[in-house]
Amino acid sequence: MLSSQLKLPSDMLAGAPIVTALGRNEVCIENYKGILEYNSALIKILTKIGSIHVEGKNLNISYFTNDEMKITGMIHSINYVNNK
C-alpha cells in the first residue's frame, strides 16, 4: 500500500481533512474544497468527506490557500457533518 511505503497516514493520502486546534483561539484546516458559509459566529467548510462547522465568537479566516486555512477567534465547537 502506498501509505505504508511513504509512511503517511492513509486518510491523508485519501484527501481527508486535517484539523489542528491550537487552544481555543485557532484552528488550521487542510485538504478542504471550499467555504460554504462565513460569518463571525459560524464558518462552514466543504471537504471531500462532508463539511466542518466551526462555531464561536469573532471568528475570522486569517489566511487561506487552495488547500489550507487558519481560523481565529473564540472557538466554541468544531463539528463534522456527513453530507451523505
PDB file of C-alpha atoms in Angstrom, residues 2-81:
ATOM      1  CA  LEU A   2       1.306   3.449  -0.913  1.00  0.00           C
ATOM      2  CA  SER A   3       0.614   4.937   2.555  1.00  0.00           C
ATOM      3  CA  SER A   4       2.821   2.329   4.263  1.00  0.00           C
ATOM      4  CA  GLN A   5       5.623   2.773   1.723  1.00  0.00           C
ATOM      5  CA  LEU A   6       5.618   6.545   2.232  1.00  0.00           C
ATOM      6  CA  LYS A   7       4.946   6.197   5.972  1.00  0.00           C
ATOM      7  CA  LEU A   8       1.972   8.578   5.689  1.00  0.00           C
ATOM      8  CA  PRO A   9      -1.451   8.087   7.301  1.00  0.00           C
ATOM      9  CA  SER A  10      -3.888   6.548   4.792  1.00  0.00           C
ATOM     10  CA  ASP A  11      -6.522   9.253   5.491  1.00  0.00           C
ATOM     11  CA  MET A  12      -4.011  11.912   4.480  1.00  0.00           C
ATOM     12  CA  LEU A  13      -3.483  10.286   1.084  1.00  0.00           C
ATOM     13  CA  ALA A  14      -7.251   9.876   0.633  1.00  0.00           C
ATOM     14  CA  GLY A  15      -7.683  13.646   0.877  1.00  0.00           C
ATOM     15  CA  ALA A  16      -9.406  13.592   4.263  1.00  0.00           C
ATOM     16  CA  PRO A  17      -9.378  16.942   6.065  1.00  0.00           C
ATOM     17  CA  ILE A  18      -6.728  17.526   8.701  1.00  0.00           C
ATOM     18  CA  VAL A  19      -7.983  19.717  11.534  1.00  0.00           C
ATOM     19  CA  THR A  20      -5.492  21.096  14.054  1.00  0.00           C
ATOM     20  CA  ALA A  21      -6.812  23.064  17.026  1.00  0.00           C
ATOM     21  CA  LEU A  22      -4.332  25.254  18.862  1.00  0.00           C
ATOM     22  CA  GLY A  23      -6.012  26.114  22.137  1.00  0.00           C
ATOM     23  CA  ARG A  24      -9.453  27.702  21.867  1.00  0.00           C
ATOM     24  CA  ASN A  25      -8.444  30.575  19.604  1.00  0.00           C
ATOM     25  CA  GLU A  26      -7.017  28.994  16.466  1.00  0.00           C
ATOM     26  CA  VAL A  27      -7.881  26.148  14.066  1.00  0.00           C
ATOM     27  CA  CYS A  28      -5.979  25.118  10.958  1.00  0.00           C
ATOM     28  CA  ILE A  29      -7.818  23.070   8.338  1.00  0.00           C
ATOM     29  CA  GLU A  30      -6.010  21.306   5.499  1.00  0.00           C
ATOM     30  CA  ASN A  31      -7.455  19.467   2.487  1.00  0.00           C
ATOM     31  CA  TYR A  32     -10.671  21.448   2.172  1.00  0.00           C
ATOM     32  CA  LYS A  33     -12.633  22.062  -1.024  1.00  0.00           C
ATOM     33  CA  GLY A  34     -14.411  25.357  -0.345  1.00  0.00           C
ATOM     34  CA  ILE A  35     -16.060  27.791   2.045  1.00  0.00           C
ATOM     35  CA  LEU A  36     -19.824  27.265   2.312  1.00  0.00           C
ATOM     36  CA  GLU A  37     -20.686  29.958   4.868  1.00  0.00           C
ATOM     37  CA  TYR A  38     -18.640  32.608   6.632  1.00  0.00           C
ATOM     38  CA  ASN A  39     -19.691  34.998   9.375  1.00  0.00           C
ATOM     39  CA  SER A  40     -18.375  35.959  12.807  1.00  0.00           C
ATOM     40  CA  ALA A  41     -20.313  33.156  14.577  1.00  0.00           C
ATOM     41  CA  LEU A  42     -20.124  30.257  12.078  1.00  0.00           C
ATOM     42  CA  ILE A  43     -17.768  29.098   9.371  1.00  0.00           C
ATOM     43  CA  LYS A  44     -18.802  26.089   7.251  1.00  0.00           C
ATOM     44  CA  ILE A  45     -16.073  24.380   5.262  1.00  0.00           C
ATOM     45  CA  LEU A  46     -16.704  21.828   2.500  1.00  0.00           C
ATOM     46  CA  THR A  47     -14.381  18.806   2.470  1.00  0.00           C
ATOM     47  CA  LYS A  48     -14.165  15.598   0.488  1.00  0.00           C
ATOM     48  CA  ILE A  49     -15.963  13.646   3.244  1.00  0.00           C
ATOM     49  CA  GLY A  50     -18.597  16.200   4.307  1.00  0.00           C
ATOM     50  CA  SER A  51     -18.437  19.591   5.954  1.00  0.00           C
ATOM     51  CA  ILE A  52     -16.811  21.033   9.042  1.00  0.00           C
ATOM     52  CA  HIS A  53     -18.672  23.663  11.071  1.00  0.00           C
ATOM     53  CA  VAL A  54     -16.618  25.918  13.329  1.00  0.00           C
ATOM     54  CA  GLU A  55     -18.800  27.839  15.784  1.00  0.00           C
ATOM     55  CA  GLY A  56     -17.750  30.627  18.098  1.00  0.00           C
ATOM     56  CA  LYS A  57     -17.412  34.384  18.531  1.00  0.00           C
ATOM     57  CA  ASN A  58     -15.461  36.893  16.459  1.00  0.00           C
ATOM     58  CA  LEU A  59     -14.420  34.178  14.005  1.00  0.00           C
ATOM     59  CA  ASN A  60     -12.152  35.234  11.192  1.00  0.00           C
ATOM     60  CA  ILE A  61     -10.303  33.447   8.406  1.00  0.00           C
ATOM     61  CA  SER A  62      -6.775  34.778   8.909  1.00  0.00           C
ATOM     62  CA  TYR A  63      -5.491  33.283   5.684  1.00  0.00           C
ATOM     63  CA  PHE A  64      -6.350  30.611   3.158  1.00  0.00           C
ATOM     64  CA  THR A  65      -4.702  28.918   0.224  1.00  0.00           C
ATOM     65  CA  ASN A  66      -6.022  26.278  -2.174  1.00  0.00           C
ATOM     66  CA  ASP A  67      -5.661  23.564   0.463  1.00  0.00           C
ATOM     67  CA  GLU A  68      -5.140  25.163   3.888  1.00  0.00           C
ATOM     68  CA  MET A  69      -6.790  27.813   6.062  1.00  0.00           C
ATOM     69  CA  LYS A  70      -6.416  29.303   9.507  1.00  0.00           C
ATOM     70  CA  ILE A  71      -9.451  30.357  11.554  1.00  0.00           C
ATOM     71  CA  THR A  72      -9.052  32.568  14.605  1.00  0.00           C
ATOM     72  CA  GLY A  73     -11.454  33.837  17.258  1.00  0.00           C
ATOM     73  CA  MET A  74     -13.125  32.334  20.348  1.00  0.00           C
ATOM     74  CA  ILE A  75     -13.910  28.818  19.166  1.00  0.00           C
ATOM     75  CA  HIS A  76     -16.802  27.092  20.958  1.00  0.00           C
ATOM     76  CA  SER A  77     -17.103  23.931  18.853  1.00  0.00           C
ATOM     77  CA  ILE A  78     -15.887  22.078  15.788  1.00  0.00           C
ATOM     78  CA  ASN A  79     -18.493  19.755  14.258  1.00  0.00           C
ATOM     79  CA  TYR A  80     -18.165  17.249  11.452  1.00  0.00           C
ATOM     80  CA  VAL A  81     -21.287  16.902   9.300  1.00  0.00           C
TER      81      VAL A  81
END
